[in-house]
mmCIF file of C-alpha atoms in Angstrom:
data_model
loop_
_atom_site.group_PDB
_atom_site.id
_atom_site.type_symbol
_atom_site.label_atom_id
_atom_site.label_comp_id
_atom_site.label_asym_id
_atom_site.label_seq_id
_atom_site.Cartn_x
_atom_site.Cartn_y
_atom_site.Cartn_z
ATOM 1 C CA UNK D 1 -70.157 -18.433 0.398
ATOM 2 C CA UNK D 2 -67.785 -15.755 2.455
ATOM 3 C CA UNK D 3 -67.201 -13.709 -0.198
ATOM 4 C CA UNK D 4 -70.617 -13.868 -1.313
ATOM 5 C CA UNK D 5 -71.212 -12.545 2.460
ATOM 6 C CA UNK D 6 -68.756 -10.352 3.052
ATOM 7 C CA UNK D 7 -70.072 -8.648 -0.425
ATOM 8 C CA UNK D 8 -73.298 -7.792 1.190
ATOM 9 C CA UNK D 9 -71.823 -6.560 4.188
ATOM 10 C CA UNK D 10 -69.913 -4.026 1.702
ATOM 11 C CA UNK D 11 -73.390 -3.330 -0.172
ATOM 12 C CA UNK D 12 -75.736 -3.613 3.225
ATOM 13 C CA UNK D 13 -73.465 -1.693 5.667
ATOM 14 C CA UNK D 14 -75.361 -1.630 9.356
ATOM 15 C CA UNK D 15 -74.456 2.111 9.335
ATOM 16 C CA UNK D 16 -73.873 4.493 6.054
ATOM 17 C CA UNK D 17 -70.811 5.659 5.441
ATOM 18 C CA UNK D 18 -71.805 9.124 6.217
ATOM 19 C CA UNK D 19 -73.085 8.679 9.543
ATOM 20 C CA UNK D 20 -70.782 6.272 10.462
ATOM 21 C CA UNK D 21 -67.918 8.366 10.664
ATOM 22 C CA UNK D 22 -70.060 10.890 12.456
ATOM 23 C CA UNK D 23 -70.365 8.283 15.517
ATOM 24 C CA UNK D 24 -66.755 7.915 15.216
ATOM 25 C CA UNK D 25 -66.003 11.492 15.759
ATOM 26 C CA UNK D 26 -68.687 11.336 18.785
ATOM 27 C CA UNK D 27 -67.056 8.525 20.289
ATOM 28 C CA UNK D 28 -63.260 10.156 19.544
ATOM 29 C CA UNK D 29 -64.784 13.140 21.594
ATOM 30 C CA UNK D 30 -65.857 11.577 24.484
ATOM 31 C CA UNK D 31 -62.756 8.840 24.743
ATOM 32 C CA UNK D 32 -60.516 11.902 24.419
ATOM 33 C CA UNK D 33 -61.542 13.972 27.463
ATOM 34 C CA UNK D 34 -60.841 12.526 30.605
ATOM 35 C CA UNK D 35 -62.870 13.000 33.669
ATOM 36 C CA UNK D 36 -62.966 16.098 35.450
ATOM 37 C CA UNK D 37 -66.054 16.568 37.955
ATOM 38 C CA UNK D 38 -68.124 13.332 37.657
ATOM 39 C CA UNK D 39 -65.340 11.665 39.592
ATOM 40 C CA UNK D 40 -65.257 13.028 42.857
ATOM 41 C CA UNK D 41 -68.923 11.235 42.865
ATOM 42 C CA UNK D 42 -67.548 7.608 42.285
ATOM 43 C CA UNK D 43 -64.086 8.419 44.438
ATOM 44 C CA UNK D 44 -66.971 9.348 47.222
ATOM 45 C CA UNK D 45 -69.169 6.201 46.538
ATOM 46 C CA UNK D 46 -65.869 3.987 46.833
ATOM 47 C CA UNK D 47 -64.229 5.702 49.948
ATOM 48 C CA UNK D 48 -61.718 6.894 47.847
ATOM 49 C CA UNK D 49 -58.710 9.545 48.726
ATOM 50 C CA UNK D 50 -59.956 12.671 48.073
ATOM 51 C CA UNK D 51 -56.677 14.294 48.084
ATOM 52 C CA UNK D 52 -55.223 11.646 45.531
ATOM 53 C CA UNK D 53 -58.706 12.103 43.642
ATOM 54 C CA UNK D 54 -57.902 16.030 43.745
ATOM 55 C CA UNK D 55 -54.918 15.613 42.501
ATOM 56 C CA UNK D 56 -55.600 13.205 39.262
ATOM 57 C CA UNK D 57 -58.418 15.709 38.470
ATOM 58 C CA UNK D 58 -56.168 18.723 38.113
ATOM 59 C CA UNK D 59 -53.468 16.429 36.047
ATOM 60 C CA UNK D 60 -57.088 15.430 34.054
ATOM 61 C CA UNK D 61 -57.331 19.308 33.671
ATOM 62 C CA UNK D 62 -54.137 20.247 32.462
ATOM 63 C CA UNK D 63 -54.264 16.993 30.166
ATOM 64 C CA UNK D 64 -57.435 18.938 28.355
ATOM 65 C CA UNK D 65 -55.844 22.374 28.289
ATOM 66 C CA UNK D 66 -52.666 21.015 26.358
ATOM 67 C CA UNK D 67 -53.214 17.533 24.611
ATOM 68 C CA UNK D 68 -56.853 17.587 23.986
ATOM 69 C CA UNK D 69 -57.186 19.385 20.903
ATOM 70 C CA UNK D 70 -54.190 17.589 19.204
ATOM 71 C CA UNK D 71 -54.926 13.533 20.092
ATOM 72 C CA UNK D 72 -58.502 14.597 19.005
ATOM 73 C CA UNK D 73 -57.152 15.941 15.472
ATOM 74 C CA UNK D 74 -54.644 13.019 15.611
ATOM 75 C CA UNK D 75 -57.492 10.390 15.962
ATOM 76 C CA UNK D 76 -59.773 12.114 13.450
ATOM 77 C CA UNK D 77 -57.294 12.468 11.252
ATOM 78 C CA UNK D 78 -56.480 8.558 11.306
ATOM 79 C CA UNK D 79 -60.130 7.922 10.594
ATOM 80 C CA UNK D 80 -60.319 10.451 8.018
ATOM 81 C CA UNK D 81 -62.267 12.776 9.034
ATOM 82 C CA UNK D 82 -61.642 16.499 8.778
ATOM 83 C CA UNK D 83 -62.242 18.588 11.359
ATOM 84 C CA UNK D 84 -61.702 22.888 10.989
ATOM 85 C CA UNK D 85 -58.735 23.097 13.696
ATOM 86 C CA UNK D 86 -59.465 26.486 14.642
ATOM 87 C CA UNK D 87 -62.843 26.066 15.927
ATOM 88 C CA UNK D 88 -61.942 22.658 17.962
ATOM 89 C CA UNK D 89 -59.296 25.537 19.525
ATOM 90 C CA UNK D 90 -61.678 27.763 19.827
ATOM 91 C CA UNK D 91 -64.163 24.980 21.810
ATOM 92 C CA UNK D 92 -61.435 24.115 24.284
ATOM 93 C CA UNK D 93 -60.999 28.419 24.879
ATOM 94 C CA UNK D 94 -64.634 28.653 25.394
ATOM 95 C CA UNK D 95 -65.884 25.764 27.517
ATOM 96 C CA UNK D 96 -62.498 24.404 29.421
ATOM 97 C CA UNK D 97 -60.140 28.151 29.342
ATOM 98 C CA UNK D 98 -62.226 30.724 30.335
ATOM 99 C CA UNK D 99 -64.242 28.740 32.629
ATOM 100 C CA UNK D 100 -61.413 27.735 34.786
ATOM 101 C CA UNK D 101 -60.626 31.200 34.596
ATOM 102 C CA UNK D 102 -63.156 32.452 35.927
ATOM 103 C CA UNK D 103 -63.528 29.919 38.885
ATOM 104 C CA UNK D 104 -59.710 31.123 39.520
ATOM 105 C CA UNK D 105 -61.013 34.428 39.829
ATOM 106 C CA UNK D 106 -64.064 34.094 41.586
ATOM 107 C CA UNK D 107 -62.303 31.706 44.261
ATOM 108 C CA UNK D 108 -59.743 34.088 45.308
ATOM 109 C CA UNK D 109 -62.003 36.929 45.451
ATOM 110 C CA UNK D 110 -64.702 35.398 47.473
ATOM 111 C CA UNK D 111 -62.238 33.604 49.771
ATOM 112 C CA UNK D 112 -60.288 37.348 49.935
ATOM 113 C CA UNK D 113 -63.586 38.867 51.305
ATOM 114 C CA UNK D 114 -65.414 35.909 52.642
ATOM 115 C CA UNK D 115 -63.074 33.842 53.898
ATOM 116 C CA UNK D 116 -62.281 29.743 53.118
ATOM 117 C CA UNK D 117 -65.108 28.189 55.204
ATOM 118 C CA UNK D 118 -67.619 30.526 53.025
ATOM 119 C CA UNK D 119 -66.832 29.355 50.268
ATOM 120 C CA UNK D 120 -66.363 25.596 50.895
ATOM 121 C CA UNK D 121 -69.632 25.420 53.177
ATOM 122 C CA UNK D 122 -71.985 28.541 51.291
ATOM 123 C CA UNK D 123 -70.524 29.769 48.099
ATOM 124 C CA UNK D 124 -69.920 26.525 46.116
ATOM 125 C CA UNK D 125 -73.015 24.633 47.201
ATOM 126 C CA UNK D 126 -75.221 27.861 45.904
ATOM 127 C CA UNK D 127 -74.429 26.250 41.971
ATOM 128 C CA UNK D 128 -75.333 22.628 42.943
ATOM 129 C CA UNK D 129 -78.856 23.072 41.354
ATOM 130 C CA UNK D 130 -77.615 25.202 38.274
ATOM 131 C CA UNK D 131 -75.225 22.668 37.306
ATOM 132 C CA UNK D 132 -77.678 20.017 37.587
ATOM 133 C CA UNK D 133 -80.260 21.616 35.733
ATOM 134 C CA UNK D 134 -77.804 22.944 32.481
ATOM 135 C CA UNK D 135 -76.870 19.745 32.443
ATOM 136 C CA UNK D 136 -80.578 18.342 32.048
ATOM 137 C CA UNK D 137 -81.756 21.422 30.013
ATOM 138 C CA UNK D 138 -78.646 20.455 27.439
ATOM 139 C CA UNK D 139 -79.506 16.459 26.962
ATOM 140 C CA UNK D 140 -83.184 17.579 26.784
ATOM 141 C CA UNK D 141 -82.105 20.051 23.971
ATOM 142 C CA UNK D 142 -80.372 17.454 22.168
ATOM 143 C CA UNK D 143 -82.692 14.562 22.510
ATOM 144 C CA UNK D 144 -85.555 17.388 21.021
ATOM 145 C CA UNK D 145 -83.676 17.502 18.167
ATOM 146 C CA UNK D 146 -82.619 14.000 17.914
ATOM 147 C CA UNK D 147 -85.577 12.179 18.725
ATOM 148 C CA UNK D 148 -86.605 11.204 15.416
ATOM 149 C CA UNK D 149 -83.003 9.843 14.590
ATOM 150 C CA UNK D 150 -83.688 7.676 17.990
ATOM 151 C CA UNK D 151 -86.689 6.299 16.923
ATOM 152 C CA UNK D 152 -85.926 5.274 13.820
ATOM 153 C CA UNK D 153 -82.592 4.155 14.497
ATOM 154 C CA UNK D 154 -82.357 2.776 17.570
ATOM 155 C CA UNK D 155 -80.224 -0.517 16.387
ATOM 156 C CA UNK D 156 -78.033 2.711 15.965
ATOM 157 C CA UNK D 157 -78.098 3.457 19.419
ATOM 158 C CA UNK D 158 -77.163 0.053 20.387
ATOM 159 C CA UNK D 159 -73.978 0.527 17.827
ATOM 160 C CA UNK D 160 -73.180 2.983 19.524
ATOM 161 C CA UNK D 161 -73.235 2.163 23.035
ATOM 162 C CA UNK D 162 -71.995 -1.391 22.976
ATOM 163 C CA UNK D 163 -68.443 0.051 22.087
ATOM 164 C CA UNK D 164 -68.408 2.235 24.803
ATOM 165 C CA UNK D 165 -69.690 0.424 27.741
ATOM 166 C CA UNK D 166 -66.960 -2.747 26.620
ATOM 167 C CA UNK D 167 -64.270 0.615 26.804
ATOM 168 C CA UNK D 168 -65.055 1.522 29.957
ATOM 169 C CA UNK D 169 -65.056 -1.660 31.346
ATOM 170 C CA UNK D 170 -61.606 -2.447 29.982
ATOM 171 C CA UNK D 171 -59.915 0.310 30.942
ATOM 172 C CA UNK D 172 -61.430 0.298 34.642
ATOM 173 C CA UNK D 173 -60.068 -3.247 35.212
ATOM 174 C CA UNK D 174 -56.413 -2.648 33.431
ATOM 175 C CA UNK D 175 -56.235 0.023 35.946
ATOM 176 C CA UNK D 176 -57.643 -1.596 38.921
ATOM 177 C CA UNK D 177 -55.954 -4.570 38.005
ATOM 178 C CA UNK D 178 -52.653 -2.734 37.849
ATOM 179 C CA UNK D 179 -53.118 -0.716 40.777
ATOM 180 C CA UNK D 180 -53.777 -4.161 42.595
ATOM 181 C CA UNK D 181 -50.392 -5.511 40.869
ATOM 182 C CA UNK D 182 -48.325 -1.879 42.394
ATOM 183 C CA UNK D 183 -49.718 -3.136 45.775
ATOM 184 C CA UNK D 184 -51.970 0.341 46.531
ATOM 185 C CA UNK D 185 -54.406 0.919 48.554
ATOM 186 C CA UNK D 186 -57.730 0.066 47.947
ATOM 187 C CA UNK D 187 -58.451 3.585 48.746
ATOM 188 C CA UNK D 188 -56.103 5.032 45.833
ATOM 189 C CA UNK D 189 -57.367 1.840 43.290
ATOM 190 C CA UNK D 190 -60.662 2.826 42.949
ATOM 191 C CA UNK D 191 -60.565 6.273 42.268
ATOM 192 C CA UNK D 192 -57.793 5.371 39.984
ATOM 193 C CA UNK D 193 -59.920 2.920 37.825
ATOM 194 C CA UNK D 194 -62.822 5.213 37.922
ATOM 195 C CA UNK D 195 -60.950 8.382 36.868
ATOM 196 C CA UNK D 196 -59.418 6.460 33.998
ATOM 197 C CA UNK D 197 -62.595 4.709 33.017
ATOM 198 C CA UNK D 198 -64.297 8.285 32.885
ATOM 199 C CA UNK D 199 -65.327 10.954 30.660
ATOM 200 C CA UNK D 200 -65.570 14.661 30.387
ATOM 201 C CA UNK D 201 -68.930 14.378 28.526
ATOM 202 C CA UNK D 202 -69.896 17.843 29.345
ATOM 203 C CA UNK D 203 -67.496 18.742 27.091
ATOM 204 C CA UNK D 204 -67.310 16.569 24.271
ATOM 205 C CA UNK D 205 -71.201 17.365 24.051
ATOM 206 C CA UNK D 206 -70.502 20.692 23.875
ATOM 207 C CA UNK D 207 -67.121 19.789 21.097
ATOM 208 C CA UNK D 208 -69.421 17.496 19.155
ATOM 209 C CA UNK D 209 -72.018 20.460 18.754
ATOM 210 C CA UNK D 210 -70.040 23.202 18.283
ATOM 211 C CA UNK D 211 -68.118 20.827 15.296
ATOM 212 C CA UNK D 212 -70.871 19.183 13.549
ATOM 213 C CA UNK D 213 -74.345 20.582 14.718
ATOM 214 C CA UNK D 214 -76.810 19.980 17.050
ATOM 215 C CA UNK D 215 -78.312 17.403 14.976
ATOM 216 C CA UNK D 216 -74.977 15.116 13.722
ATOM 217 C CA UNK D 217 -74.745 11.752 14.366
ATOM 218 C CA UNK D 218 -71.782 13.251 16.661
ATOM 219 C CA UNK D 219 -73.810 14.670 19.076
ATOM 220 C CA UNK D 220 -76.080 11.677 19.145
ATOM 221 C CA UNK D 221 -72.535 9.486 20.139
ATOM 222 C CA UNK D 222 -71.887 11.726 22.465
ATOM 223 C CA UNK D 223 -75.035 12.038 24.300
ATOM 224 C CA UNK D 224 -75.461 8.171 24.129
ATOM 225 C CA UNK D 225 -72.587 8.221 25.754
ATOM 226 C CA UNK D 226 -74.253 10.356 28.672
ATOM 227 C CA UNK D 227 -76.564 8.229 29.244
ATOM 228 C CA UNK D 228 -74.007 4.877 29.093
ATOM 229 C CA UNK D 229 -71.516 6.050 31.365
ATOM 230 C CA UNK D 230 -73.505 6.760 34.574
ATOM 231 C CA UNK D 231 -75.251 3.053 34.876
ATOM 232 C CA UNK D 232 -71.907 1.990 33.896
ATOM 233 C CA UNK D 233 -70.233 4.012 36.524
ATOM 234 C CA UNK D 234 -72.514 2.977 38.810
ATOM 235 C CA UNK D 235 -71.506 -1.057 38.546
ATOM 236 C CA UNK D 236 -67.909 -0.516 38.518
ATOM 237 C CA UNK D 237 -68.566 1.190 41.959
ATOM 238 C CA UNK D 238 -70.047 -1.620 43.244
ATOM 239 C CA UNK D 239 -67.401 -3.765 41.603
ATOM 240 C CA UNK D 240 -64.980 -2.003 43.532
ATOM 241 C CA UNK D 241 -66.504 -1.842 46.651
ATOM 242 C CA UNK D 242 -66.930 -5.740 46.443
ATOM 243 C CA UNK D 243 -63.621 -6.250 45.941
ATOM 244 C CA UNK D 244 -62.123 -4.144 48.468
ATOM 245 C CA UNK D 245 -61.199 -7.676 50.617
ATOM 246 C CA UNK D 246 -58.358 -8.131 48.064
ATOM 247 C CA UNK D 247 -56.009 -5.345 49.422
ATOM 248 C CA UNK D 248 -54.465 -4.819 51.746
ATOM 249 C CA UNK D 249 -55.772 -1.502 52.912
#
């Protein structure tokens, strides 16, 4: 009887081949950058240190700049899946490089003229909008073009998702838990957890597009993942805030 089931599994797979080892590349994407922006929002939400938070997201930074590109080909490569090198390079350049760049830039020439409270107070808070919208205008994009692949897959979806939501949750508590085990501050825990439990999915949306196409099953992992991490997010903040009794500080 088990081999007779384990031979329709082989025959019956819940995903093709194919399209199966486009969700894996999604899902190697957005487990392989870590979280950059979205986590001064849950370091806020949980009291957090912002200076400690600061610092984990530059580290998170220069983590994408040098070991992004080779852990993803690493992990694709395990899962054999090849990938052309030289654009995943070139995706990193265009959408991590040159816009940190160009924030370098425009920071010290705006604080050079303006001054620092400008640009905390006036500058910065002039993009709040844009980002949100680009953001919205990009998963609207996608979801236009993978609509059909939703509705008639969405057992797909749930694939897809389950995976990632049991990741995040993992990681968040090993790090909590550890940070709780170290003795920290409830106030360095948190955004710990959060920032490890995190994604860059800005950018792995962007990766997954620029790699496969608008339309692969990578881009559909990755923007499930969008969608995931926020509710997700959202509980492990009040997780944490629940918990804060158990330190000390």
């Amino acid at each position: 009887m088990g081999s007779r089931i384990l031979t329709f599994i082989i025959k019956h797979p819940l995903i093709p081949t194919a399209l199966a080892d486009q969700y894996l590349a999604g899902a190697v994407l957005l487990g392989a950058a870590p979280c950059t922006a979205m986590v001064f929002v849950w370091s806020y939400l949980t009291k957090g240190d912002a200076a400690y938070t600061l610092v984990q997201v530059a580290v998170n930074d220069l983590i994408i700049l040098v070991a992004y590109v080779p852990i993803v080909g690493f992990l694709l490569g395990i899962g054999g899946i090849a990938i052309p090198w030289a654009t995943l390079i070139l995706s990193v350049v265009l959408f991590v490089v040159i816009p940190l760049v160009a924030g370098i830039i425009t920071r010290i020439l705006v604080v050079r003229r303006y001054g620092i409270d400008y640009f905390n107070t006036v500058f910065v808070n002039k993009f709040n909008k844009w980002t949100i919208i680009g953001l919205l205008l990009t998963l609207i994009i996608l979801f236009s073009f993978q609509g059909k692949t939703i509705l008639s897959n969405p057992f797909h979806i749930v694939l897809i998702a389950v995976p990632l939501i049991l990741q995040t949750f993992l990681i968040f508590f090993i790090t909590y838990g550890w940070a709780k085990a170290w003795k920290l501050p409830h106030n360095v825990a948190a955004p710990a957890g959060m920032i490890g439990a995190s994604n860059f999915f800005e950018l792995s949306v962007a990766v997954a597009i620029s790699l496969f196409g608008v339309q692969s099953g990578a881009a559909l992992a990755t923007v499930v993942g969008v969608l995931v991490e926020v509710p997700v997010m959202l509980t492990l903040v009040k997780i944490a805030n629940n918990t804060r009794k158990y330190f000390k500080n």
